[in-house]
Each structure stands twice: as structure tokens, then as C-alpha cells.
PDB file of C-alpha atoms and ligand atoms in Angstrom:
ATOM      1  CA  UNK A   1     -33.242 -37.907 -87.196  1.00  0.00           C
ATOM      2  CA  UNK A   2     -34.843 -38.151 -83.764  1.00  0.00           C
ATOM      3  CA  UNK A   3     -31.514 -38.638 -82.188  1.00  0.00           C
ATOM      4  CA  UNK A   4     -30.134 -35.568 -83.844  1.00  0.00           C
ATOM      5  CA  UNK A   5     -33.368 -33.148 -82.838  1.00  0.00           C
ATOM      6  CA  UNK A   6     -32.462 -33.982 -79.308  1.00  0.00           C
ATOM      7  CA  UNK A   7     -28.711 -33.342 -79.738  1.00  0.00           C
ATOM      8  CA  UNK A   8     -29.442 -29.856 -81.256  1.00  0.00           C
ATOM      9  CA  UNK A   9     -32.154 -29.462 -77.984  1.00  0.00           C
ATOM     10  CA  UNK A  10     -29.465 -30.143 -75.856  1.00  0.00           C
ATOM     11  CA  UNK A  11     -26.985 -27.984 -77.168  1.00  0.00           C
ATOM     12  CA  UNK A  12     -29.403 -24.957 -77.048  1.00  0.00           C
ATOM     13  CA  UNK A  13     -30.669 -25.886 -73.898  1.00  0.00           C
ATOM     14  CA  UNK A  14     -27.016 -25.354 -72.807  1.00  0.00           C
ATOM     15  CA  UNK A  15     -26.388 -22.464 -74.532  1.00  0.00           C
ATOM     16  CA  UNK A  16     -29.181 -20.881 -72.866  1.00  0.00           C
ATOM     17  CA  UNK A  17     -28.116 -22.217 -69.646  1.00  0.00           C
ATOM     18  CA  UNK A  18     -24.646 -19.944 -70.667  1.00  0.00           C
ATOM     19  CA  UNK A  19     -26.392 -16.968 -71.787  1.00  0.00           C
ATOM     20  CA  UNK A  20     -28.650 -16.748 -68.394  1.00  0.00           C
ATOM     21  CA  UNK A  21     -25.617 -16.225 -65.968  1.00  0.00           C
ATOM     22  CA  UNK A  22     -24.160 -13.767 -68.321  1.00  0.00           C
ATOM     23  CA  UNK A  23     -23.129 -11.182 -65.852  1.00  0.00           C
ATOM     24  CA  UNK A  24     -19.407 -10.243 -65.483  1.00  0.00           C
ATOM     25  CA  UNK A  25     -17.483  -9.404 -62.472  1.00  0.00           C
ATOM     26  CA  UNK A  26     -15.539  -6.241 -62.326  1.00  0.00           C
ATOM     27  CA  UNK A  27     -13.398  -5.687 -59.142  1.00  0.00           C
ATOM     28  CA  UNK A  28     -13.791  -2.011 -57.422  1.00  0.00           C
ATOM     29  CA  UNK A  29     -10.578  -0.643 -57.322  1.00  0.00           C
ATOM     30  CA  UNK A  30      -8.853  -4.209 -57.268  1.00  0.00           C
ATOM     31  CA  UNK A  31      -9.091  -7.115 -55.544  1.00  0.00           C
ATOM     32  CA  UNK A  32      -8.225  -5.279 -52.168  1.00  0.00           C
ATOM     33  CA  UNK A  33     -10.516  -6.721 -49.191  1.00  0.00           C
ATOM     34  CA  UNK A  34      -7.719  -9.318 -48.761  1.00  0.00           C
ATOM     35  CA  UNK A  35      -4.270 -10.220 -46.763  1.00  0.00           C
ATOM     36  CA  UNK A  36      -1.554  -7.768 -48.015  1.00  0.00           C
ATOM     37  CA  UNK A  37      -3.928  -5.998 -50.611  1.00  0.00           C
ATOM     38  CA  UNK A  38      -5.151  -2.264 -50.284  1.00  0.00           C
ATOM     39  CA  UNK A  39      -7.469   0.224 -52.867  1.00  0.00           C
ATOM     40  CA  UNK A  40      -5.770   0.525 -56.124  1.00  0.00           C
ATOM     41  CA  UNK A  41      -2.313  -0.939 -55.113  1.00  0.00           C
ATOM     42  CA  UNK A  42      -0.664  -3.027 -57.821  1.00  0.00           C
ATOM     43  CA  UNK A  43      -1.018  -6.070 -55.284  1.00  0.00           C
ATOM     44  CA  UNK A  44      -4.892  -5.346 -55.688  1.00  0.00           C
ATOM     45  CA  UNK A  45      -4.815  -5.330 -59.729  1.00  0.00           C
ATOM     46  CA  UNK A  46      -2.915  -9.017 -59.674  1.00  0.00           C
ATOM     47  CA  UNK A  47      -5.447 -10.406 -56.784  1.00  0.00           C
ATOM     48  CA  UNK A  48      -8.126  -9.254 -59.228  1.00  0.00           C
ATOM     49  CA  UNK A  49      -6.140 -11.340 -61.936  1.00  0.00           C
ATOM     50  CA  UNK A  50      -5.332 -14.113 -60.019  1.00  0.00           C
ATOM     51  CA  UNK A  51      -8.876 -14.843 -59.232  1.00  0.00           C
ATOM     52  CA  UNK A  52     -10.187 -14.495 -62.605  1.00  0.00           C
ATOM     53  CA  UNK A  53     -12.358 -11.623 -62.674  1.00  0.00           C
ATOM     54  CA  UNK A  54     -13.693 -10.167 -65.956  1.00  0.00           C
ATOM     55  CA  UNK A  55     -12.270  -6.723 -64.890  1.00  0.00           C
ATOM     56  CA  UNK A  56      -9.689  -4.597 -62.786  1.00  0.00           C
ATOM     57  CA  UNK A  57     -11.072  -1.293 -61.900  1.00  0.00           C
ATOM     58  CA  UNK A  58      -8.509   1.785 -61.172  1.00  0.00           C
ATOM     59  CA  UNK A  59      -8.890   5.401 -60.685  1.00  0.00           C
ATOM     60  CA  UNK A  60      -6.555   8.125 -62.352  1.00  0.00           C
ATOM     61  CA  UNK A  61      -5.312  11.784 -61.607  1.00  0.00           C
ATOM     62  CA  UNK A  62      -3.058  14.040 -63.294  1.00  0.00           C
ATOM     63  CA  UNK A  63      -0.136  15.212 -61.198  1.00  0.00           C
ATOM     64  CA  UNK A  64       1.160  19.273 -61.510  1.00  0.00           C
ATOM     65  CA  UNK A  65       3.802  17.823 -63.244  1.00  0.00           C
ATOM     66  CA  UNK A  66       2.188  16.256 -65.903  1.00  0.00           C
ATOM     67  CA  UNK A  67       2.178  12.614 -64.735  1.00  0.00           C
ATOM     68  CA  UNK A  68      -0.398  10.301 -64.253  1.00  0.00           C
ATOM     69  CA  UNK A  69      -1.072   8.412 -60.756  1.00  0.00           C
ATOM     70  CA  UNK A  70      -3.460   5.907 -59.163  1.00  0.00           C
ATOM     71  CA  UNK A  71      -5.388   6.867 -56.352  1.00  0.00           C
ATOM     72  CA  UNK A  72      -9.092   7.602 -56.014  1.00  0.00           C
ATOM     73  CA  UNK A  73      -9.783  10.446 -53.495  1.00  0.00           C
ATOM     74  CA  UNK A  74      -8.403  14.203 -54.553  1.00  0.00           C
ATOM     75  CA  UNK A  75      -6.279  14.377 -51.940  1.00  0.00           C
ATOM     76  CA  UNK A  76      -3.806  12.361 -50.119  1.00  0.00           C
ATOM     77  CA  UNK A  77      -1.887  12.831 -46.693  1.00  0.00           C
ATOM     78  CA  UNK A  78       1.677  13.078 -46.621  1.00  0.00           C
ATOM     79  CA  UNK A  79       2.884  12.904 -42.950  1.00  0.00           C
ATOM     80  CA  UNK A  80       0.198  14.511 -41.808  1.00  0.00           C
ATOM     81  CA  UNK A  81      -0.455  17.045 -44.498  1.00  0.00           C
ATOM     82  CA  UNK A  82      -3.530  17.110 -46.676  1.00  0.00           C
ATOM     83  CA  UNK A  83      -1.804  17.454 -50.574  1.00  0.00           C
ATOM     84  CA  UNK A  84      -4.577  17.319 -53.357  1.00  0.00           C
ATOM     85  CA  UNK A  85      -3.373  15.524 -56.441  1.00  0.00           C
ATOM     86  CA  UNK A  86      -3.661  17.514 -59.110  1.00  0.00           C
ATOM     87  CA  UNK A  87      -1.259  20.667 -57.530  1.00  0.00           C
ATOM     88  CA  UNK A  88       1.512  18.386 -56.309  1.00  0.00           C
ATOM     89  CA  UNK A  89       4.095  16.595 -58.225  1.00  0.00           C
ATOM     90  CA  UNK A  90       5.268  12.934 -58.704  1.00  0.00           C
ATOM     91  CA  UNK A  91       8.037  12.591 -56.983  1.00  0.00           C
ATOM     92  CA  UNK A  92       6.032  14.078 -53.860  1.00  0.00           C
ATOM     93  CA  UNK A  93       3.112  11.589 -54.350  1.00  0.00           C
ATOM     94  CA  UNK A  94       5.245   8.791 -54.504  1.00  0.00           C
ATOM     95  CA  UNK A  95       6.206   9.571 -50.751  1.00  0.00           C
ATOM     96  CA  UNK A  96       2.590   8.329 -50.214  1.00  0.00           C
ATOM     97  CA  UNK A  97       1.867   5.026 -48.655  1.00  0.00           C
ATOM     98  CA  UNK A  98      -0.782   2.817 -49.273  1.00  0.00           C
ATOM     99  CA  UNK A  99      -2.248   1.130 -46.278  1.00  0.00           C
ATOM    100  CA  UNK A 100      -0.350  -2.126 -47.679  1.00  0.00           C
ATOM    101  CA  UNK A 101       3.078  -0.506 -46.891  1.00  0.00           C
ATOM    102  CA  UNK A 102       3.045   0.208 -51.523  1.00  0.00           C
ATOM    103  CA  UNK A 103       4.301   3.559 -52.923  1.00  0.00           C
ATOM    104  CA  UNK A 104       1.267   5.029 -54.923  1.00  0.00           C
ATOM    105  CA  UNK A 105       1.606   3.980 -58.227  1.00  0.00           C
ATOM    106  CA  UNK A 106       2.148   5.923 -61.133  1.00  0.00           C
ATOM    107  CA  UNK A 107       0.309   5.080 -64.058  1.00  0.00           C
ATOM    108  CA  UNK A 108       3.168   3.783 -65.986  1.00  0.00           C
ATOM    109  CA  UNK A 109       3.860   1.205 -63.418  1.00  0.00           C
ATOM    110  CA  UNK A 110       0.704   0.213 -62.928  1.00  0.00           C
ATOM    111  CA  UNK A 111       0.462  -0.479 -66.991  1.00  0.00           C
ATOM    112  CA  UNK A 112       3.652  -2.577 -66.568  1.00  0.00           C
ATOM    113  CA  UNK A 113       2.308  -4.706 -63.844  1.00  0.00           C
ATOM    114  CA  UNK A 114      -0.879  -5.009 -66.037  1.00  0.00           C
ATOM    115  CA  UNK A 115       1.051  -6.050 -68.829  1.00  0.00           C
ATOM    116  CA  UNK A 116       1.694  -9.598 -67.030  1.00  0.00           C
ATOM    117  CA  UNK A 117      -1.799 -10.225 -66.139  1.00  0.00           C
ATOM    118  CA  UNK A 118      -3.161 -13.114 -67.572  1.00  0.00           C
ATOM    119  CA  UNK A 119      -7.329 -12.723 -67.600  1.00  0.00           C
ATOM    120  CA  UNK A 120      -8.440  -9.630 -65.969  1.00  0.00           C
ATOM    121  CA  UNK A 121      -9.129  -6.603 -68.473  1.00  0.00           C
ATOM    122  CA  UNK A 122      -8.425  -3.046 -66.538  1.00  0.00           C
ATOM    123  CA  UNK A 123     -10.939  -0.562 -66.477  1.00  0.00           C
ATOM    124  CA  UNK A 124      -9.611   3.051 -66.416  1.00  0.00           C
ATOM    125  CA  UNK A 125     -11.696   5.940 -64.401  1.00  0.00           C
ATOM    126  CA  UNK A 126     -10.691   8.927 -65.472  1.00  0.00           C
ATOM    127  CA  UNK A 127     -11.244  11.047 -62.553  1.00  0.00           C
ATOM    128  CA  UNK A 128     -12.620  14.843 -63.129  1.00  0.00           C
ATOM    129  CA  UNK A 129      -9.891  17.946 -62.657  1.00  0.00           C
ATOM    130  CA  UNK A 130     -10.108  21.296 -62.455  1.00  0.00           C
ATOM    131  CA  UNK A 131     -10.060  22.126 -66.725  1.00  0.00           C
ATOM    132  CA  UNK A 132     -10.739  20.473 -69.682  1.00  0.00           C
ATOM    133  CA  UNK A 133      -6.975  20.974 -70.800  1.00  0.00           C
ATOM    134  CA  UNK A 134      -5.742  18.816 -68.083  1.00  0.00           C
ATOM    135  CA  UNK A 135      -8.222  16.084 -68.804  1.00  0.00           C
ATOM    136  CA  UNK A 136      -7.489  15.766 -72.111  1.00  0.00           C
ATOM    137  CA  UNK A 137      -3.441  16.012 -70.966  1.00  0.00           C
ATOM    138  CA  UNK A 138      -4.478  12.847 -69.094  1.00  0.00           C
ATOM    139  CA  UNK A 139      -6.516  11.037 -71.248  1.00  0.00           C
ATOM    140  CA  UNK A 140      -4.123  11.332 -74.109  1.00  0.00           C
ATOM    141  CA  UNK A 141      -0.799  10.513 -72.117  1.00  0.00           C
ATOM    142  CA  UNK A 142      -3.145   7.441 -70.624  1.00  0.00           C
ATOM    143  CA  UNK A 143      -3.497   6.447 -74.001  1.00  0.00           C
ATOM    144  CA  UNK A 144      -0.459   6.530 -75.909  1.00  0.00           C
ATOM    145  CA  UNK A 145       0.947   4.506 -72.327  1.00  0.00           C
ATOM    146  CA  UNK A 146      -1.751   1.950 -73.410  1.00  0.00           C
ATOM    147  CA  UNK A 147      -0.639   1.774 -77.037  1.00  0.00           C
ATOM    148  CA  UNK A 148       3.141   1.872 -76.384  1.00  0.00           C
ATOM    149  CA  UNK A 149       2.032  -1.803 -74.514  1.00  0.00           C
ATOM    150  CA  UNK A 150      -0.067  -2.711 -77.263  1.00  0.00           C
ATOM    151  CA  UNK A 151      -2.498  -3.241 -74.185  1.00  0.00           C
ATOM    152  CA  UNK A 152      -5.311  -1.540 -76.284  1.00  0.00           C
ATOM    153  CA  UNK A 153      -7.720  -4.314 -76.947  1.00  0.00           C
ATOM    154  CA  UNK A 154      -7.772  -5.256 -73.173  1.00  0.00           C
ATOM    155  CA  UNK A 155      -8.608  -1.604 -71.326  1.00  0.00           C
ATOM    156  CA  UNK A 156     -11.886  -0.329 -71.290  1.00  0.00           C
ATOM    157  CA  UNK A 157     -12.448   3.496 -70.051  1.00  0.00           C
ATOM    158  CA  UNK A 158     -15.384   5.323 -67.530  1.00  0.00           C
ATOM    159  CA  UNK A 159     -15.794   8.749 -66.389  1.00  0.00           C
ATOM    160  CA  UNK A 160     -18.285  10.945 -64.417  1.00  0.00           C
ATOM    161  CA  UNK A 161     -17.198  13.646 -66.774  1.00  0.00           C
ATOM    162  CA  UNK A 162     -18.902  14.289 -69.873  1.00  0.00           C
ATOM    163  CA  UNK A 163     -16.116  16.274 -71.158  1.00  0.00           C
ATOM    164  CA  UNK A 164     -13.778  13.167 -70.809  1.00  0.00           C
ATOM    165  CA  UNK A 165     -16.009   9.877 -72.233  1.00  0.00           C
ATOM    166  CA  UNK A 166     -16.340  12.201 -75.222  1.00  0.00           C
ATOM    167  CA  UNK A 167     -12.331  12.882 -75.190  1.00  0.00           C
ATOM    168  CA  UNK A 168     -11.759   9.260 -74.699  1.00  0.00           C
ATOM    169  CA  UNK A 169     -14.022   8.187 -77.643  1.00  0.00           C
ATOM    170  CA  UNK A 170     -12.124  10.731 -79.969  1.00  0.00           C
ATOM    171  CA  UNK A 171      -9.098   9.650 -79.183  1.00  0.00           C
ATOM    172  CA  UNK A 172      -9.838   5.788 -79.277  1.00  0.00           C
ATOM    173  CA  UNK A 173     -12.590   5.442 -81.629  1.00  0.00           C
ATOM    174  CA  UNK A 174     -12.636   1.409 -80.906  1.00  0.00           C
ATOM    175  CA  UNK A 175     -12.225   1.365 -77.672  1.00  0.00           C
ATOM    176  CA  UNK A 176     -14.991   0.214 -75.145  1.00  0.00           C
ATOM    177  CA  UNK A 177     -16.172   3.583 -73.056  1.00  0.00           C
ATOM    178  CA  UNK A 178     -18.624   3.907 -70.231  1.00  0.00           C
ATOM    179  CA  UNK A 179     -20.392   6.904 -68.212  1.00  0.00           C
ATOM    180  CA  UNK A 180     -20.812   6.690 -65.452  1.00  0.00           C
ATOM    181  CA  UNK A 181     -22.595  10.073 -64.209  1.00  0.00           C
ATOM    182  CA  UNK A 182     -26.493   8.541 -64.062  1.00  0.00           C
ATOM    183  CA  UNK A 183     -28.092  11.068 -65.630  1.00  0.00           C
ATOM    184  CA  UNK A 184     -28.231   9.948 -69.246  1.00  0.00           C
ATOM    185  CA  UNK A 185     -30.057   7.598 -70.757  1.00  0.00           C
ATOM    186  CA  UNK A 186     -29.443   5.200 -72.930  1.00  0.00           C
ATOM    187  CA  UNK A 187     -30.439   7.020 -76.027  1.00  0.00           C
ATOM    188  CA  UNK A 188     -28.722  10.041 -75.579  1.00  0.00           C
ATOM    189  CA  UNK A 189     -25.316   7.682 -75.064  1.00  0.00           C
ATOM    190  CA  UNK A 190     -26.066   5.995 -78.199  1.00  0.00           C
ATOM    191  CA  UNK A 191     -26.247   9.627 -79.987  1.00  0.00           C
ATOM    192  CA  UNK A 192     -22.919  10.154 -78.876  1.00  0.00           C
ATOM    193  CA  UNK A 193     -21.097   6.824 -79.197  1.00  0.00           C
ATOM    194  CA  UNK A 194     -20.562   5.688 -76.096  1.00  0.00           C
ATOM    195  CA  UNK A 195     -20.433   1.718 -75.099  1.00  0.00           C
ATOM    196  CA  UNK A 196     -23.080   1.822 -72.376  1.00  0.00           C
ATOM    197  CA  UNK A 197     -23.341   2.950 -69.178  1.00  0.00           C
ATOM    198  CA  UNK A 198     -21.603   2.026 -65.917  1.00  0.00           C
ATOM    199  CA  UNK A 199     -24.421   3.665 -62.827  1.00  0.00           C
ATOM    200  CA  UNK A 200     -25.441   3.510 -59.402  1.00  0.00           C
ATOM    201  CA  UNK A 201     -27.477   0.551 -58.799  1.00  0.00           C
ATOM    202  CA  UNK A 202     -29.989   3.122 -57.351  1.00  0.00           C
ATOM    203  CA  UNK A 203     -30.449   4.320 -60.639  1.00  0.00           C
ATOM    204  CA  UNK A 204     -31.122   0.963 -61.949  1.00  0.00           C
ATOM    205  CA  UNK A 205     -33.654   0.615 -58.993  1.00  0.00           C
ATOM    206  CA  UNK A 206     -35.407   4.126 -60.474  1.00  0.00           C
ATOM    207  CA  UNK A 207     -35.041   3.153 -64.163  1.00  0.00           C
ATOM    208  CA  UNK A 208     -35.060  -0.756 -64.593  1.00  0.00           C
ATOM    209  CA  UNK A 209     -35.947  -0.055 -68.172  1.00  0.00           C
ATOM    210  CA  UNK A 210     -32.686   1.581 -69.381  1.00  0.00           C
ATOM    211  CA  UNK A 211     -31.437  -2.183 -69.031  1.00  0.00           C
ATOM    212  CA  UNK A 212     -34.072  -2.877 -71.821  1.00  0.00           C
ATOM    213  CA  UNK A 213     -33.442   0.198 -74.065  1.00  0.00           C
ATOM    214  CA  UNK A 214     -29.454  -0.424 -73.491  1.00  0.00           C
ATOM    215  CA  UNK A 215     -29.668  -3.773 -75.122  1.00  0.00           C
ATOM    216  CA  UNK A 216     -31.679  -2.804 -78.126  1.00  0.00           C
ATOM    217  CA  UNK A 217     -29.341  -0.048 -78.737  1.00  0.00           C
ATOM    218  CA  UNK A 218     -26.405  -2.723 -78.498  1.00  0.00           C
ATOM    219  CA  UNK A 219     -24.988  -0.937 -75.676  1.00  0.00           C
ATOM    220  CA  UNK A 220     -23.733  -2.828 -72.181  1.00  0.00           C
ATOM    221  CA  UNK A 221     -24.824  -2.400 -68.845  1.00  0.00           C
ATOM    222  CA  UNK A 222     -22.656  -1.763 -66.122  1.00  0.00           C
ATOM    223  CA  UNK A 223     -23.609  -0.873 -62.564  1.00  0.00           C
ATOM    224  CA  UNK A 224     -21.657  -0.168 -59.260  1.00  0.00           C
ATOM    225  CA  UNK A 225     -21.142  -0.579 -56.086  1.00  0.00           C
ATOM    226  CA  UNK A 226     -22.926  -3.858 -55.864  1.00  0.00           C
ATOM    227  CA  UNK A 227     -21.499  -5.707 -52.321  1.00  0.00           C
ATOM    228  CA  UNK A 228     -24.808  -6.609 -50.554  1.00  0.00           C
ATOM    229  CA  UNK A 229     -26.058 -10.203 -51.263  1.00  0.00           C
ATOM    230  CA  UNK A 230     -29.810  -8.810 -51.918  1.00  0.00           C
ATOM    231  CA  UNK A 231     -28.481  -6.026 -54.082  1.00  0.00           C
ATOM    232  CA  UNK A 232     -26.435  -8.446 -56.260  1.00  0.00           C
ATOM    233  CA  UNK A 233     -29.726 -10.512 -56.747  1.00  0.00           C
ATOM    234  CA  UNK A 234     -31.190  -7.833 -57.607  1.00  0.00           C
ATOM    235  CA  UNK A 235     -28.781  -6.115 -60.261  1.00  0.00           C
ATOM    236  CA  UNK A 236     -28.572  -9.801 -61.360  1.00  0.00           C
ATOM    237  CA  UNK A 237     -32.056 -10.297 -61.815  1.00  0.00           C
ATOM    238  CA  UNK A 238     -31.862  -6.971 -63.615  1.00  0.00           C
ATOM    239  CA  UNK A 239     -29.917  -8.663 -66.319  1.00  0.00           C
ATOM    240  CA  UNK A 240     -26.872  -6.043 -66.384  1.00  0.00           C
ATOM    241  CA  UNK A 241     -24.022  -7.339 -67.529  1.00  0.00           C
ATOM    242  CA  UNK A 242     -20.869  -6.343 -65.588  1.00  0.00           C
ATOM    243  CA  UNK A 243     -21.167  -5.769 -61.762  1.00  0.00           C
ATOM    244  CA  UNK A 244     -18.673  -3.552 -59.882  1.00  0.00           C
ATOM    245  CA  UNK A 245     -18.005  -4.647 -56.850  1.00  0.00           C
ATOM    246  CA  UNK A 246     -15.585  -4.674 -53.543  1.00  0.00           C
ATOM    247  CA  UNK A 247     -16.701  -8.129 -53.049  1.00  0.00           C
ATOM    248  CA  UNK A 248     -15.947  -9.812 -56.058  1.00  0.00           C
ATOM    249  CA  UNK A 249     -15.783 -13.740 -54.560  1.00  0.00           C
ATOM    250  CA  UNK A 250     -18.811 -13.405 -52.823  1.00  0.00           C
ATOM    251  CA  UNK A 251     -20.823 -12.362 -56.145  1.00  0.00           C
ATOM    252  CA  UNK A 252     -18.886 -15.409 -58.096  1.00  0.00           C
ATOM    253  CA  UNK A 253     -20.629 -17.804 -55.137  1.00  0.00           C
ATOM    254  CA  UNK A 254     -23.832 -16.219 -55.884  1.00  0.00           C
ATOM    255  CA  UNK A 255     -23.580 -16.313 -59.923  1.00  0.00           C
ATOM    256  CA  UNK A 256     -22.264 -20.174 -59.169  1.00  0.00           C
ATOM    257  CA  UNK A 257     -25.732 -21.264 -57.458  1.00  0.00           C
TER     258      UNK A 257
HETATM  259 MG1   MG B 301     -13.456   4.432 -59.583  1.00  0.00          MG
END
């Protein structure tokens, strides 16, 4: 009897041992601060993999013609010239480099290169255009790629725009799907479906109780751009859940201690 009261300690003492360094990693835009990697390159998604992150972070536009890309700023340069995204086509954003020497990727390739990765999950940003008709162009094309793959159970999806979390959970009632704006709180997410949030860390900083009120409401906590060692502490200490980061191997040293 005595014997078995202290097995059952031990195994709680373990699990709570688990549940304490609960936080996830989710690499910013890849795993790019590293030899032949670069900001949402395909090399960055299959670093991210290949050291065993929880997550893959990428940002997506709609081209004019219709096509979704990777890239994260609005604009790109194109010997010289300053194109934005959302006004030039494909095949002309293709030209593009990536500071690895890649092609920017459209989103169909990237999907396929996902499609071999063994652990990381990929977390689509929907990034805000112009009009609600080309957002939900994007998000649904985005989708149906995702589905065609049968990748749904292993993407998650965050926006700024309200318009487009709210698309997104329409379209994909099951799916996880952040915000990531910093304005809301946790109740007002709840009231309209959403997963959790995905903010700042200064907004964690102002509001360390949303953490609280997230959790009751079942909702996750995400928060981003977490590189310095005394902010990761911090956000840690927080008890969020998922970190963003651009340093993911330096917060896995820290969650190891
Ligand atoms: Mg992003």
C-alpha cells in the first residue's frame, strides 16, 4: 500500500515537473539566423523542422494575379526597383532573391516542402491587403492548398486583421486561429471563436492577467518576438504557452535549465 502511495507521488510529481516547462517554441519566420538559411525561405521552414521546434512561422501575400507568395514586407526589390506584392504578378516575384541565393516561394511550394516535414507544425500569417475581397481570395485558395495535402490538422493560422481571423474561422471551423493585433482581450476572442491570442510581449508586460483569463476561457497564449534572454524569462515566467521567436535554440537552452 505504502509502496504504491509513493509510486502514484512520483508519477505526479513528474507530471508536474512536465506540465511546468510547458511552453512551446515557434520559430519567427523559420529557422533563418543560420548558415545557408534566410526569412521565410524553404531552407528556413526545414531548419525549423530539423531542430524540432513546435512551430514554423511564415508570412503570406496575394499576388495581382491571384497567387499566393511568402514574403513578409509589402514590397520587394527587383533589381533595384521597389514592386509591392499585392500589384505585381508571380512570375515577376519569382525573379526575387532571397538573401540565401532562393527564388521567393510561392505558397504552393512552400506547402510541398512542408509536406515532408517531420515535427514542426506551420503557422500561417495572413498578411493584411488592400480589400476584404482579396483577403478572403487568399485565405480560401490558402486553404483548399492545405486540404488538397491533407496538411489540415498540422497548420495553425494568425492575422493582425480582424476581417481575416474571422474569415479563417468560417472557412475552417476546426482549425487552431490566433490574433494577433493586441487590442482584444481574451473575452471578446472567446465571443468570437478564436483559439487565443498570439501578442507583443509588451502587451503581456501591460496586461499579465489576460494569461489568466485566456486559460479559464480554454484559449492559448501566444506571444512574439521573444529573442532577449530576460524577456524569455519573463514571457516564461508568464506561463504563455508558445513563444515566437528568431532565436529558437537559445530559448530551448533556457526551457532545458
Ligand atoms: Mg509574421
Amino acid at each position: 500500500m505504502k509502496r504504491n502511495a509513493f509510486f502514484l507521488a512520483w508519477i505526479l510529481l513528474l507530471f508536474g515537473a512536465i506540465s511546468v516547462n510547458a511552453q512551446q517554441i515557434i520559430a519567427h519566420r523559420g529557422y533563418w539566423k543560420t548558415d545557408g538559411s534566410a526569412q521565410n525561405s524553404i531552407t528556413a521552414l526545414m531548419k525549423a523542422d530539423s531542430i524540432g521546434v513546435y512551430g514554423s512561422e511564415v508570412d503570406i501575400w496575394l499576388s495581382s494575379d491571384g497567387i499566393p507568395v511568402v514574403n513578409h514586407d509589402g514590397d520587394v526589390t527587383l533589381n533595384g526597383e521597389k514592386l509591392t506584392v499585392q500589384d505585381t504578378p508571380a512570375s515577376t516575384l519569382r525573379k526575387v532573391k532571397l538573401s540565401n541565393g532562393e527564388p521567393l516561394p510561392t505558397m504552393e511550394e512552400y506547402l510541398d516542402a512542408f509536406s515532408q516535414c517531420k515535427h514542426t507544425k506551420l503557422i500561417i500569417e495572413f498578411k493584411t491587403h488592400r480589400t476584404k475581397e482579396r483577403e478572403d481570395e487568399l485565405a480560401e485558395k490558402v486553404i483548399n492548398m492545405v486540404h488538397e495535402r491533407g496538411l489540415q490538422e498540422r497548420v495553425e493560422y494568425i492575422a493582425f486583421g480582424l476581417h481575416f481571423v474571422q474569415q479563417t474561422r468560417k472557412l475552417e471551423p476546426d482549425a487552431l486561429v490566433y490574433y494577433l493585433n493586441g487590442d482584444l482581450s481574451p473575452r471578446v476572442l472567446s465571443t468570437m471563436g478564436l483559439s487565443g491570442f498570439d501578442y507583443h510581449f509588451n502587451v503581456l508586460y501591460q496586461k499579465p492577467e489576460w494569461v489568466k483569463e485566456a486559460h479559464a476561457l480554454g484559449q492559448k497564449v501566444n506571444v512574439w518576438t521573444v529573442n532577449k534572454p530576460e524577456d524569455i524569462q519573463k514571457i516564461i515566467d508568464l506561463k504563455a504557452d508558445y513563444i515566437t521567436t528568431d532565436e529558437p535554440l537559445l530559448i530551448k537552452e533556457i526551457l532545458q535549465k
